[in-house]
PDB file of C-alpha atoms and ligand atoms in Angstrom:
ATOM      1  CA  MET A1065      12.818 -10.325   1.295  1.00 84.00           C
ATOM      2  CA  ASP A1066      12.411  -9.329  -2.360  1.00 95.00           C
ATOM      3  CA  TYR A1067      12.527  -5.684  -3.417  1.00 97.00           C
ATOM      4  CA  VAL A1068      10.937  -3.766  -6.272  1.00 98.00           C
ATOM      5  CA  THR A1069      12.672  -0.793  -7.856  1.00 97.00           C
ATOM      6  CA  ALA A1070      10.756   2.158  -9.229  1.00 98.00           C
ATOM      7  CA  ASN A1071      12.070   5.532 -10.378  1.00 97.00           C
ATOM      8  CA  GLY A1072      15.026   5.439  -7.998  1.00 95.00           C
ATOM      9  CA  ALA A1073      13.196   3.879  -5.040  1.00 98.00           C
ATOM     10  CA  THR A1074      13.893   0.397  -3.680  1.00 98.00           C
ATOM     11  CA  ILE A1075      10.741  -0.873  -2.005  1.00 98.00           C
ATOM     12  CA  PRO A1076      10.160  -4.166  -0.149  1.00 98.00           C
ATOM     13  CA  ALA A1077       7.802  -6.397  -2.139  1.00 98.00           C
ATOM     14  CA  ILE A1078       5.614  -7.063   0.916  1.00 98.00           C
ATOM     15  CA  GLY A1079       4.574  -4.801   3.739  1.00 98.00           C
ATOM     16  CA  LEU A1080       2.220  -4.673   6.695  1.00 98.00           C
ATOM     17  CA  GLY A1081      -1.032  -2.769   6.161  1.00 98.00           C
ATOM     18  CA  THR A1082      -2.173  -1.068   9.363  1.00 98.00           C
ATOM     19  CA  TRP A1083      -5.684   0.193   8.613  1.00 98.00           C
ATOM     20  CA  GLU A1084      -7.893  -0.508  11.684  1.00 97.00           C
ATOM     21  CA  LEU A1085      -4.926  -1.490  13.840  1.00 98.00           C
ATOM     22  CA  ARG A1086      -5.166   0.781  16.863  1.00 98.00           C
ATOM     23  CA  GLY A1087      -3.550   1.379  20.221  1.00 97.00           C
ATOM     24  CA  ARG A1088      -1.433  -1.346  21.779  1.00 97.00           C
ATOM     25  CA  THR A1089      -2.512  -3.892  19.163  1.00 98.00           C
ATOM     26  CA  CYS A1090      -1.020  -1.648  16.507  1.00 98.00           C
ATOM     27  CA  THR A1091       2.265  -1.069  18.346  1.00 98.00           C
ATOM     28  CA  ARG A1092       2.624  -4.776  19.106  1.00 98.00           C
ATOM     29  CA  THR A1093       1.757  -5.888  15.560  1.00 98.00           C
ATOM     30  CA  VAL A1094       4.202  -3.444  13.932  1.00 98.00           C
ATOM     31  CA  GLU A1095       6.922  -4.524  16.358  1.00 98.00           C
ATOM     32  CA  GLN A1096       6.254  -8.243  15.716  1.00 98.00           C
ATOM     33  CA  ALA A1097       6.041  -7.742  11.960  1.00 98.00           C
ATOM     34  CA  LEU A1098       9.478  -6.118  11.856  1.00 98.00           C
ATOM     35  CA  ARG A1099      10.917  -8.841  14.084  1.00 98.00           C
ATOM     36  CA  ALA A1100       9.384 -11.451  11.743  1.00 97.00           C
ATOM     37  CA  GLY A1101      11.143  -9.875   8.755  1.00 98.00           C
ATOM     38  CA  TYR A1102       8.771  -7.241   7.344  1.00 98.00           C
ATOM     39  CA  ARG A1103      10.541  -4.082   6.222  1.00 98.00           C
ATOM     40  CA  LEU A1104       7.630  -2.028   4.846  1.00 98.00           C
ATOM     41  CA  ILE A1105       4.907  -0.525   7.032  1.00 98.00           C
ATOM     42  CA  ASP A1106       1.892   1.259   5.520  1.00 98.00           C
ATOM     43  CA  THR A1107      -0.034   3.861   7.523  1.00 98.00           C
ATOM     44  CA  ALA A1108      -1.995   7.084   6.859  1.00 98.00           C
ATOM     45  CA  GLU A1109      -3.056  10.124   8.816  1.00 98.00           C
ATOM     46  CA  ILE A1110      -6.689   8.917   8.587  1.00 98.00           C
ATOM     47  CA  TYR A1111      -5.842   5.579  10.272  1.00 98.00           C
ATOM     48  CA  GLU A1112      -5.256   7.416  13.576  1.00 98.00           C
ATOM     49  CA  ASN A1113      -2.376   5.101  14.434  1.00 98.00           C
ATOM     50  CA  GLU A1114       0.761   6.948  13.337  1.00 98.00           C
ATOM     51  CA  ARG A1115       1.883   7.396  16.949  1.00 98.00           C
ATOM     52  CA  GLU A1116       1.566   3.652  17.569  1.00 98.00           C
ATOM     53  CA  VAL A1117       3.253   2.781  14.267  1.00 98.00           C
ATOM     54  CA  GLY A1118       6.237   4.955  15.245  1.00 98.00           C
ATOM     55  CA  ASP A1119       6.347   3.320  18.684  1.00 98.00           C
ATOM     56  CA  GLY A1120       6.206  -0.165  17.123  1.00 98.00           C
ATOM     57  CA  ILE A1121       9.112   0.605  14.799  1.00 98.00           C
ATOM     58  CA  ARG A1122      11.239   1.891  17.689  1.00 98.00           C
ATOM     59  CA  ALA A1123      10.291  -1.062  19.930  1.00 98.00           C
ATOM     60  CA  SER A1124      11.296  -3.587  17.229  1.00 98.00           C
ATOM     61  CA  GLY A1125      14.978  -2.762  17.503  1.00 97.00           C
ATOM     62  CA  VAL A1126      15.226  -2.757  13.691  1.00 98.00           C
ATOM     63  CA  LYS A1127      17.271   0.204  12.517  1.00 98.00           C
ATOM     64  CA  ARG A1128      15.192   3.060  11.165  1.00 98.00           C
ATOM     65  CA  ALA A1129      17.191   3.053   7.906  1.00 97.00           C
ATOM     66  CA  GLU A1130      16.128  -0.559   7.255  1.00 98.00           C
ATOM     67  CA  VAL A1131      12.417   0.208   7.532  1.00 98.00           C
ATOM     68  CA  PHE A1132      10.455   1.584   4.589  1.00 98.00           C
ATOM     69  CA  LEU A1133       7.638   3.660   6.096  1.00 99.00           C
ATOM     70  CA  THR A1134       4.718   4.970   4.052  1.00 99.00           C
ATOM     71  CA  THR A1135       2.110   7.488   5.170  1.00 99.00           C
ATOM     72  CA  LYS A1136      -0.676   9.219   3.254  1.00 98.00           C
ATOM     73  CA  ILE A1137      -2.234  12.654   3.226  1.00 98.00           C
ATOM     74  CA  TRP A1138      -6.008  12.797   3.440  1.00 98.00           C
ATOM     75  CA  PRO A1139      -7.793  14.533   0.509  1.00 98.00           C
ATOM     76  CA  ASP A1140      -9.088  17.367   2.733  1.00 98.00           C
ATOM     77  CA  HIS A1141      -5.447  18.456   3.071  1.00 98.00           C
ATOM     78  CA  LEU A1142      -4.346  18.796  -0.540  1.00 98.00           C
ATOM     79  CA  ALA A1143      -4.113  22.587  -0.807  1.00 98.00           C
ATOM     80  CA  PRO A1144      -0.371  23.411  -0.589  1.00 98.00           C
ATOM     81  CA  ARG A1145      -0.337  24.935   2.910  1.00 98.00           C
ATOM     82  CA  GLU A1146      -2.596  22.231   4.276  1.00 98.00           C
ATOM     83  CA  LEU A1147      -0.436  19.542   2.696  1.00 98.00           C
ATOM     84  CA  GLU A1148       2.670  20.912   4.373  1.00 98.00           C
ATOM     85  CA  ARG A1149       0.883  21.198   7.719  1.00 98.00           C
ATOM     86  CA  ALA A1150      -0.493  17.644   7.417  1.00 98.00           C
ATOM     87  CA  THR A1151       2.947  16.250   6.500  1.00 98.00           C
ATOM     88  CA  LYS A1152       4.569  17.877   9.522  1.00 98.00           C
ATOM     89  CA  ALA A1153       1.732  16.686  11.773  1.00 98.00           C
ATOM     90  CA  SER A1154       2.202  13.092  10.561  1.00 98.00           C
ATOM     91  CA  LEU A1155       5.951  13.288  11.212  1.00 98.00           C
ATOM     92  CA  ALA A1156       5.303  14.689  14.692  1.00 98.00           C
ATOM     93  CA  ARG A1157       2.913  11.832  15.510  1.00 98.00           C
ATOM     94  CA  LEU A1158       5.352   9.258  14.098  1.00 98.00           C
ATOM     95  CA  ARG A1159       8.187  11.022  15.931  1.00 98.00           C
ATOM     96  CA  MET A1160      10.297  10.711  12.786  1.00 98.00           C
ATOM     97  CA  SER A1161      12.171  13.312  10.767  1.00 98.00           C
ATOM     98  CA  GLU A1162      11.151  11.784   7.427  1.00 98.00           C
ATOM     99  CA  VAL A1163       9.040   9.060   5.898  1.00 98.00           C
ATOM    100  CA  ASP A1164      10.241   6.863   3.055  1.00 98.00           C
ATOM    101  CA  LEU A1165       7.127   7.383   0.980  1.00 99.00           C
ATOM    102  CA  LEU A1166       4.512  10.124   1.189  1.00 99.00           C
ATOM    103  CA  LEU A1167       1.303   9.549  -0.784  1.00 99.00           C
ATOM    104  CA  ILE A1168      -1.766  11.531  -1.748  1.00 98.00           C
ATOM    105  CA  HIS A1169      -4.382   9.164  -0.245  1.00 98.00           C
ATOM    106  CA  TRP A1170      -7.213   9.980  -2.681  1.00 98.00           C
ATOM    107  CA  PRO A1171      -7.506  12.609  -5.417  1.00 98.00           C
ATOM    108  CA  ASN A1172      -9.607  15.698  -4.655  1.00 98.00           C
ATOM    109  CA  PRO A1173     -11.218  17.364  -7.690  1.00 98.00           C
ATOM    110  CA  ARG A1174     -11.786  20.581  -5.688  1.00 97.00           C
ATOM    111  CA  VAL A1175      -8.027  21.301  -5.504  1.00 98.00           C
ATOM    112  CA  ALA A1176      -5.934  21.847  -8.654  1.00 98.00           C
ATOM    113  CA  LEU A1177      -3.834  18.706  -9.082  1.00 98.00           C
ATOM    114  CA  ALA A1178      -0.794  20.695 -10.257  1.00 98.00           C
ATOM    115  CA  GLU A1179      -0.753  22.632  -6.947  1.00 98.00           C
ATOM    116  CA  THR A1180      -1.052  19.468  -4.888  1.00 98.00           C
ATOM    117  CA  ILE A1181       1.667  17.655  -6.800  1.00 98.00           C
ATOM    118  CA  GLU A1182       4.033  20.638  -6.599  1.00 98.00           C
ATOM    119  CA  ALA A1183       3.441  20.846  -2.843  1.00 98.00           C
ATOM    120  CA  LEU A1184       4.145  17.114  -2.576  1.00 98.00           C
ATOM    121  CA  CYS A1185       7.388  17.555  -4.557  1.00 98.00           C
ATOM    122  CA  LYS A1186       8.365  20.324  -2.151  1.00 98.00           C
ATOM    123  CA  MET A1187       7.943  17.933   0.784  1.00 98.00           C
ATOM    124  CA  LYS A1188      10.494  15.662  -0.876  1.00 98.00           C
ATOM    125  CA  ARG A1189      12.937  18.523  -1.504  1.00 98.00           C
ATOM    126  CA  ALA A1190      12.508  19.697   2.100  1.00 98.00           C
ATOM    127  CA  GLY A1191      13.661  16.264   3.296  1.00 98.00           C
ATOM    128  CA  PHE A1192      10.342  15.222   4.842  1.00 98.00           C
ATOM    129  CA  ALA A1193       9.910  12.319   2.402  1.00 98.00           C
ATOM    130  CA  ARG A1194      12.536  10.249   0.593  1.00 98.00           C
ATOM    131  CA  HIS A1195      10.025   9.404  -2.129  1.00 98.00           C
ATOM    132  CA  ILE A1196       6.562  10.531  -3.146  1.00 98.00           C
ATOM    133  CA  GLY A1197       3.597   8.991  -4.930  1.00 98.00           C
ATOM    134  CA  VAL A1198      -0.154   8.745  -5.194  1.00 98.00           C
ATOM    135  CA  SER A1199      -2.979   6.413  -4.243  1.00 98.00           C
ATOM    136  CA  ASN A1200      -6.326   5.691  -5.882  1.00 98.00           C
ATOM    137  CA  PHE A1201      -5.282   7.534  -9.031  1.00 98.00           C
ATOM    138  CA  THR A1202      -6.848   6.445 -12.328  1.00 98.00           C
ATOM    139  CA  VAL A1203      -4.885   6.342 -15.592  1.00 98.00           C
ATOM    140  CA  ALA A1204      -6.045   9.868 -16.530  1.00 98.00           C
ATOM    141  CA  LEU A1205      -5.141  11.300 -13.112  1.00 98.00           C
ATOM    142  CA  LEU A1206      -1.811   9.520 -13.184  1.00 98.00           C
ATOM    143  CA  GLU A1207      -0.952  10.926 -16.607  1.00 98.00           C
ATOM    144  CA  GLU A1208      -1.787  14.427 -15.400  1.00 98.00           C
ATOM    145  CA  ALA A1209       0.186  14.003 -12.171  1.00 98.00           C
ATOM    146  CA  VAL A1210       3.279  12.698 -13.965  1.00 98.00           C
ATOM    147  CA  LYS A1211       3.133  15.605 -16.420  1.00 98.00           C
ATOM    148  CA  VAL A1212       3.140  18.283 -13.700  1.00 98.00           C
ATOM    149  CA  ALA A1213       5.521  16.575 -11.224  1.00 98.00           C
ATOM    150  CA  SER A1214       9.019  18.063 -10.863  1.00 98.00           C
ATOM    151  CA  GLU A1215      10.164  15.032  -8.834  1.00 98.00           C
ATOM    152  CA  PRO A1216       9.623  11.363  -9.777  1.00 98.00           C
ATOM    153  CA  LEU A1217       6.441   9.705  -8.548  1.00 98.00           C
ATOM    154  CA  VAL A1218       7.342   6.179  -7.494  1.00 98.00           C
ATOM    155  CA  VAL A1219       4.036   4.378  -6.862  1.00 98.00           C
ATOM    156  CA  ASP A1220       0.287   4.378  -7.307  1.00 98.00           C
ATOM    157  CA  GLN A1221      -1.296   2.476  -4.401  1.00 98.00           C
ATOM    158  CA  VAL A1222      -4.567   0.913  -5.563  1.00 98.00           C
ATOM    159  CA  GLU A1223      -6.901  -1.928  -4.667  1.00 98.00           C
ATOM    160  CA  TRP A1224      -5.619  -5.045  -6.409  1.00 98.00           C
ATOM    161  CA  HIS A1225      -6.389  -8.720  -5.981  1.00 98.00           C
ATOM    162  CA  ALA A1226      -7.506 -11.621  -8.165  1.00 98.00           C
ATOM    163  CA  ARG A1227     -11.128 -10.427  -8.249  1.00 98.00           C
ATOM    164  CA  LEU A1228     -10.228  -7.006  -9.667  1.00 98.00           C
ATOM    165  CA  ASP A1229      -8.613  -6.500 -13.072  1.00 98.00           C
ATOM    166  CA  GLN A1230      -6.217  -3.569 -12.701  1.00 98.00           C
ATOM    167  CA  SER A1231      -4.323  -4.094 -15.967  1.00 98.00           C
ATOM    168  CA  LYS A1232      -4.990  -0.538 -17.243  1.00 98.00           C
ATOM    169  CA  VAL A1233      -3.573   1.313 -14.258  1.00 98.00           C
ATOM    170  CA  VAL A1234      -0.767  -1.225 -13.903  1.00 98.00           C
ATOM    171  CA  ALA A1235       0.249  -0.627 -17.545  1.00 98.00           C
ATOM    172  CA  ALA A1236       0.154   3.155 -16.999  1.00 98.00           C
ATOM    173  CA  CYS A1237       2.434   2.820 -13.965  1.00 98.00           C
ATOM    174  CA  ARG A1238       4.865   0.650 -15.930  1.00 98.00           C
ATOM    175  CA  ARG A1239       4.998   3.233 -18.752  1.00 98.00           C
ATOM    176  CA  HIS A1240       6.157   5.797 -16.196  1.00 98.00           C
ATOM    177  CA  GLY A1241       8.593   3.533 -14.355  1.00 98.00           C
ATOM    178  CA  MET A1242       6.314   3.442 -11.301  1.00 98.00           C
ATOM    179  CA  ALA A1243       5.494   0.472  -9.068  1.00 98.00           C
ATOM    180  CA  VAL A1244       1.978  -0.547  -8.058  1.00 98.00           C
ATOM    181  CA  VAL A1245       1.270  -1.113  -4.376  1.00 99.00           C
ATOM    182  CA  ALA A1246      -1.689  -3.483  -4.017  1.00 98.00           C
ATOM    183  CA  TYR A1247      -3.973  -2.636  -1.105  1.00 98.00           C
ATOM    184  CA  SER A1248      -6.601  -5.110   0.123  1.00 98.00           C
ATOM    185  CA  PRO A1249      -4.530  -7.794  -1.677  1.00 98.00           C
ATOM    186  CA  MET A1250      -6.787 -10.535  -0.262  1.00 97.00           C
ATOM    187  CA  ALA A1251      -9.977  -8.548  -0.911  1.00 96.00           C
ATOM    188  CA  ARG A1252     -10.328  -8.470   2.876  1.00 95.00           C
ATOM    189  CA  GLY A1253     -10.679 -12.251   2.870  1.00 94.00           C
ATOM    190  CA  ALA A1254     -13.146 -12.576  -0.049  1.00 94.00           C
ATOM    191  CA  VAL A1255     -10.622 -14.352  -2.329  1.00 95.00           C
ATOM    192  CA  LEU A1256      -9.692 -16.890   0.309  1.00 96.00           C
ATOM    193  CA  SER A1257     -12.900 -18.936   0.130  1.00 95.00           C
ATOM    194  CA  ASP A1258     -12.788 -19.277  -3.654  1.00 97.00           C
ATOM    195  CA  ASP A1259     -12.646 -22.944  -4.759  1.00 97.00           C
ATOM    196  CA  LEU A1260      -9.975 -22.312  -7.411  1.00 98.00           C
ATOM    197  CA  VAL A1261      -7.747 -20.513  -4.902  1.00 98.00           C
ATOM    198  CA  LYS A1262      -8.226 -23.374  -2.433  1.00 98.00           C
ATOM    199  CA  GLU A1263      -7.353 -25.937  -5.133  1.00 98.00           C
ATOM    200  CA  ILE A1264      -4.168 -24.131  -6.164  1.00 98.00           C
ATOM    201  CA  ALA A1265      -3.243 -23.721  -2.508  1.00 98.00           C
ATOM    202  CA  ALA A1266      -3.685 -27.451  -1.878  1.00 98.00           C
ATOM    203  CA  ALA A1267      -1.533 -28.282  -4.931  1.00 98.00           C
ATOM    204  CA  HIS A1268       1.338 -26.203  -3.510  1.00 98.00           C
ATOM    205  CA  GLU A1269       0.689 -27.133   0.144  1.00 98.00           C
ATOM    206  CA  ARG A1270       0.207 -23.426   0.842  1.00 98.00           C
ATOM    207  CA  SER A1271      -2.683 -21.424   2.283  1.00 98.00           C
ATOM    208  CA  PRO A1272      -5.251 -19.545   0.152  1.00 98.00           C
ATOM    209  CA  ALA A1273      -3.818 -16.301   1.614  1.00 98.00           C
ATOM    210  CA  GLN A1274      -0.330 -17.168   0.377  1.00 98.00           C
ATOM    211  CA  VAL A1275      -1.657 -18.025  -3.096  1.00 98.00           C
ATOM    212  CA  SER A1276      -3.657 -14.753  -3.258  1.00 98.00           C
ATOM    213  CA  LEU A1277      -0.619 -12.690  -2.270  1.00 98.00           C
ATOM    214  CA  ARG A1278       1.728 -14.653  -4.529  1.00 98.00           C
ATOM    215  CA  PHE A1279      -0.602 -13.987  -7.483  1.00 98.00           C
ATOM    216  CA  VAL A1280      -0.325 -10.196  -7.103  1.00 98.00           C
ATOM    217  CA  LEU A1281       3.402 -10.403  -6.381  1.00 98.00           C
ATOM    218  CA  GLN A1282       3.972 -12.479  -9.517  1.00 98.00           C
ATOM    219  CA  GLU A1283       1.956  -9.922 -11.523  1.00 98.00           C
ATOM    220  CA  GLY A1284       4.577  -7.395 -10.392  1.00 98.00           C
ATOM    221  CA  GLY A1285       2.748  -5.747  -7.476  1.00 98.00           C
ATOM    222  CA  ILE A1286       3.917  -4.886  -3.978  1.00 98.00           C
ATOM    223  CA  VAL A1287       1.456  -6.367  -1.464  1.00 98.00           C
ATOM    224  CA  ILE A1288       0.499  -4.856   1.900  1.00 98.00           C
ATOM    225  CA  PRO A1289      -1.766  -7.386   3.659  1.00 98.00           C
ATOM    226  CA  ARG A1290      -3.076  -6.497   7.099  1.00 98.00           C
ATOM    227  CA  THR A1291      -3.395  -8.855  10.038  1.00 97.00           C
ATOM    228  CA  ALA A1292      -3.279  -8.472  13.778  1.00 95.00           C
ATOM    229  CA  ARG A1293      -2.320 -12.117  14.273  1.00 96.00           C
ATOM    230  CA  LEU A1294       1.281 -13.203  14.719  1.00 94.00           C
ATOM    231  CA  ASP A1295       0.734 -16.569  13.014  1.00 96.00           C
ATOM    232  CA  ARG A1296      -0.702 -14.802   9.971  1.00 98.00           C
ATOM    233  CA  LEU A1297       2.144 -12.267   9.880  1.00 98.00           C
ATOM    234  CA  THR A1298       4.512 -15.171   9.318  1.00 98.00           C
ATOM    235  CA  GLU A1299       2.128 -16.990   6.983  1.00 98.00           C
ATOM    236  CA  ASN A1300       1.703 -13.921   4.759  1.00 98.00           C
ATOM    237  CA  LEU A1301       5.461 -13.467   4.551  1.00 98.00           C
ATOM    238  CA  GLY A1302       5.885 -17.000   3.175  1.00 97.00           C
ATOM    239  CA  ILE A1303       5.357 -16.157  -0.484  1.00 98.00           C
ATOM    240  CA  PHE A1304       8.918 -15.990  -1.792  1.00 98.00           C
ATOM    241  CA  ASP A1305       9.783 -19.697  -1.923  1.00 97.00           C
ATOM    242  CA  PHE A1306       7.179 -21.002  -4.355  1.00 98.00           C
ATOM    243  CA  ALA A1307       5.775 -19.910  -7.714  1.00 98.00           C
ATOM    244  CA  LEU A1308       2.439 -20.264  -9.473  1.00 98.00           C
ATOM    245  CA  THR A1309       2.585 -21.860 -12.936  1.00 98.00           C
ATOM    246  CA  ASP A1310       1.555 -19.938 -16.059  1.00 98.00           C
ATOM    247  CA  ALA A1311      -1.662 -21.976 -16.154  1.00 98.00           C
ATOM    248  CA  GLU A1312      -2.426 -21.152 -12.507  1.00 98.00           C
ATOM    249  CA  MET A1313      -1.741 -17.459 -13.113  1.00 98.00           C
ATOM    250  CA  ALA A1314      -4.106 -17.497 -16.113  1.00 98.00           C
ATOM    251  CA  ALA A1315      -6.786 -19.272 -14.080  1.00 98.00           C
ATOM    252  CA  MET A1316      -6.412 -16.750 -11.231  1.00 98.00           C
ATOM    253  CA  ARG A1317      -6.780 -13.863 -13.727  1.00 98.00           C
ATOM    254  CA  GLY A1318     -10.092 -15.453 -14.700  1.00 98.00           C
ATOM    255  CA  LEU A1319     -11.464 -14.670 -11.214  1.00 98.00           C
ATOM    256  CA  ALA A1320     -11.699 -10.952 -12.051  1.00 98.00           C
ATOM    257  CA  ARG A1321     -15.264  -9.677 -12.160  1.00 97.00           C
ATOM    258  CA  PRO A1322     -16.936  -6.307 -12.890  1.00 95.00           C
ATOM    259  CA  ASN A1323     -18.130  -5.938  -9.287  1.00 95.00           C
ATOM    260  CA  GLY A1324     -14.871  -7.147  -7.774  1.00 97.00           C
ATOM    261  CA  ARG A1325     -13.956  -3.793  -6.256  1.00 98.00           C
ATOM    262  CA  ILE A1326     -14.550  -3.566  -2.494  1.00 97.00           C
ATOM    263  CA  VAL A1327     -13.176  -0.100  -1.625  1.00 98.00           C
ATOM    264  CA  ASP A1328     -15.395   2.433  -3.413  1.00 98.00           C
ATOM    265  CA  PRO A1329     -16.263   5.369  -1.131  1.00 97.00           C
ATOM    266  CA  GLY A1330     -18.102   8.528  -2.247  1.00 96.00           C
ATOM    267  CA  ILE A1331     -14.807  10.377  -2.721  1.00 97.00           C
ATOM    268  CA  ALA A1332     -13.560   7.815  -5.285  1.00 98.00           C
ATOM    269  CA  PRO A1333     -12.749   8.997  -8.813  1.00 98.00           C
ATOM    270  CA  LYS A1334     -14.492   7.508 -11.864  1.00 97.00           C
ATOM    271  CA  TRP A1335     -12.514   4.257 -12.057  1.00 98.00           C
ATOM    272  CA  ASP A1336     -10.883   3.000 -15.299  1.00 96.00           C
TER     273      ASP A1336
HETATM  274  N1  NAP B1247      -4.816   3.624  -0.094  1.00 77.36           N
HETATM  275  C1  NAP B1247      -6.026   3.251   0.277  1.00 77.36           C
HETATM  276  O1  NAP B1247      -7.022   3.923  -0.003  1.00 77.36           O
HETATM  277  C2  NAP B1247      -6.200   1.972   1.061  1.00 77.36           C
HETATM  278  C3  NAP B1247      -7.478   1.401   1.167  1.00 77.36           C
HETATM  279  C4  NAP B1247      -7.586   0.196   1.868  1.00 77.36           C
HETATM  280  C5  NAP B1247      -6.475  -0.396   2.435  1.00 77.36           C
HETATM  281  N2  NAP B1247      -5.242   0.203   2.325  1.00 77.36           N
HETATM  282  C6  NAP B1247      -4.038  -0.412   2.957  1.00 77.36           C
HETATM  283  O2  NAP B1247      -3.930  -1.761   2.566  1.00 77.36           O
HETATM  284  C7  NAP B1247      -3.871  -2.591   3.727  1.00 77.36           C
HETATM  285  C8  NAP B1247      -4.464  -3.953   3.450  1.00 77.36           C
HETATM  286  O3  NAP B1247      -5.788  -3.875   2.971  1.00 77.36           O
HETATM  287  P1  NAP B1247      -7.067  -4.284   3.867  1.00 77.36           P
HETATM  288  O4  NAP B1247      -6.728  -4.132   5.302  1.00 77.36           O
HETATM  289  O5  NAP B1247      -8.192  -3.487   3.315  1.00 77.36           O
HETATM  290  O6  NAP B1247      -7.369  -5.791   3.411  1.00 77.36           O
HETATM  291  P2  NAP B1247      -6.572  -7.181   3.305  1.00 77.36           P
HETATM  292  O7  NAP B1247      -5.176  -7.057   3.722  1.00 77.36           O
HETATM  293  O8  NAP B1247      -6.893  -7.734   1.950  1.00 77.36           O
HETATM  294  O9  NAP B1247      -7.393  -8.086   4.340  1.00 77.36           O
HETATM  295  C9  NAP B1247      -7.296  -7.913   5.722  1.00 77.36           C
HETATM  296  C10 NAP B1247      -8.177  -8.970   6.374  1.00 77.36           C
HETATM  297  O10 NAP B1247      -7.684 -10.274   6.052  1.00 77.36           O
HETATM  298  C11 NAP B1247      -7.486 -11.032   7.253  1.00 77.36           C
HETATM  299  N3  NAP B1247      -6.269 -11.832   7.042  1.00 77.36           N
HETATM  300  C12 NAP B1247      -4.977 -11.399   6.992  1.00 77.36           C
HETATM  301  N4  NAP B1247      -4.127 -12.414   6.772  1.00 77.36           N
HETATM  302  C13 NAP B1247      -4.899 -13.532   6.679  1.00 77.36           C
HETATM  303  C14 NAP B1247      -4.593 -14.911   6.465  1.00 77.36           C
HETATM  304  N5  NAP B1247      -3.346 -15.323   6.297  1.00 77.36           N
HETATM  305  N6  NAP B1247      -5.616 -15.787   6.438  1.00 77.36           N
HETATM  306  C15 NAP B1247      -6.899 -15.364   6.615  1.00 77.36           C
HETATM  307  N7  NAP B1247      -7.248 -14.081   6.811  1.00 77.36           N
HETATM  308  C16 NAP B1247      -6.258 -13.175   6.849  1.00 77.36           C
HETATM  309  C17 NAP B1247      -7.331 -10.019   8.363  1.00 77.36           C
HETATM  310  O11 NAP B1247      -7.874 -10.505   9.571  1.00 77.36           O
HETATM  311  P3  NAP B1247      -6.950 -10.779  10.899  1.00 77.36           P
HETATM  312  O12 NAP B1247      -6.444  -9.442  11.374  1.00 77.36           O
HETATM  313  O13 NAP B1247      -7.926 -11.414  11.832  1.00 77.36           O
HETATM  314  O14 NAP B1247      -5.852 -11.691  10.463  1.00 77.36           O
HETATM  315  C18 NAP B1247      -8.207  -8.857   7.868  1.00 77.36           C
HETATM  316  O15 NAP B1247      -9.558  -9.048   8.272  1.00 77.36           O
HETATM  317  C19 NAP B1247      -4.622  -1.751   4.771  1.00 77.36           C
HETATM  318  O16 NAP B1247      -4.404  -2.220   6.076  1.00 77.36           O
HETATM  319  C20 NAP B1247      -4.069  -0.380   4.481  1.00 77.36           C
HETATM  320  O17 NAP B1247      -2.760  -0.251   5.029  1.00 77.36           O
HETATM  321  C21 NAP B1247      -5.102   1.370   1.634  1.00 77.36           C
END
């Protein structure tokens, strides 16, 4: 397992995304992922699976201290009191005393960002989160958040895969010593059928999924692919023993397109 360091945090370079994993499938997948070697699990209060994620971690037998657990606060809960209540509710569902990373899931223009960020910093100082960060923040929002934060922000979690050029937000994160966590790192499967990705995969005797994940990893991102299949858990983990050439990386960058974004709900900010 490779790790990425960011503002004092040491974060596994690959994790299991758990959006849409529910009930026993979720518990079983988290347990199997940890047994297979994953050390980062990504959940959120909105995924309605924190209870099962907590159960899966305990069932795995992997020590809590070895697991890097992320959860996220939904934008309806960004006023300071609500944020504290939501954090405690997540911990209660997880049956954990702290998470490793607590994120603002999406920005909310109706709540002053300075208040939200200060409340988030307080959650860290109270011992509910070892590290804090944001998700779906644009460059402008990130700059504002960093300016008002009294504790280091360690990541911005954003959609990132070969079809979506995220160089602006990635550069902003780097300037502030933050890591970028790439969600939907396979564009929910859309990158996998691309002829170029298939060609590069064949050249390395790897799968298109491994090439897609390796591309983001090699660009410096932390990837959190989701799967409910044991064979794919192992497949997606197999990205640390091969490397794409400079020419292949350049060709993959060429897959970016203006309409490459797939996660763009009504609550989204005006993207960079
Ligand atoms: N912060 C945010 O706003 C936000 C937004 C979206 C997602 N996320 C996080 O990011 C995680 C990942 O993103 P995502 O779930 O949107 O998309 P993703 O990981 O890019 O794609 C998941 C899809 O790919 C399939 N898949 C996985 N491994 C595969 C493989 N080796 N070969 C072929 N297909 C494969 C899965 O199906 P099977 O299950 O059948 O394998 C699933 O349908 C989420 O689960 C969540 O934790 C965060």
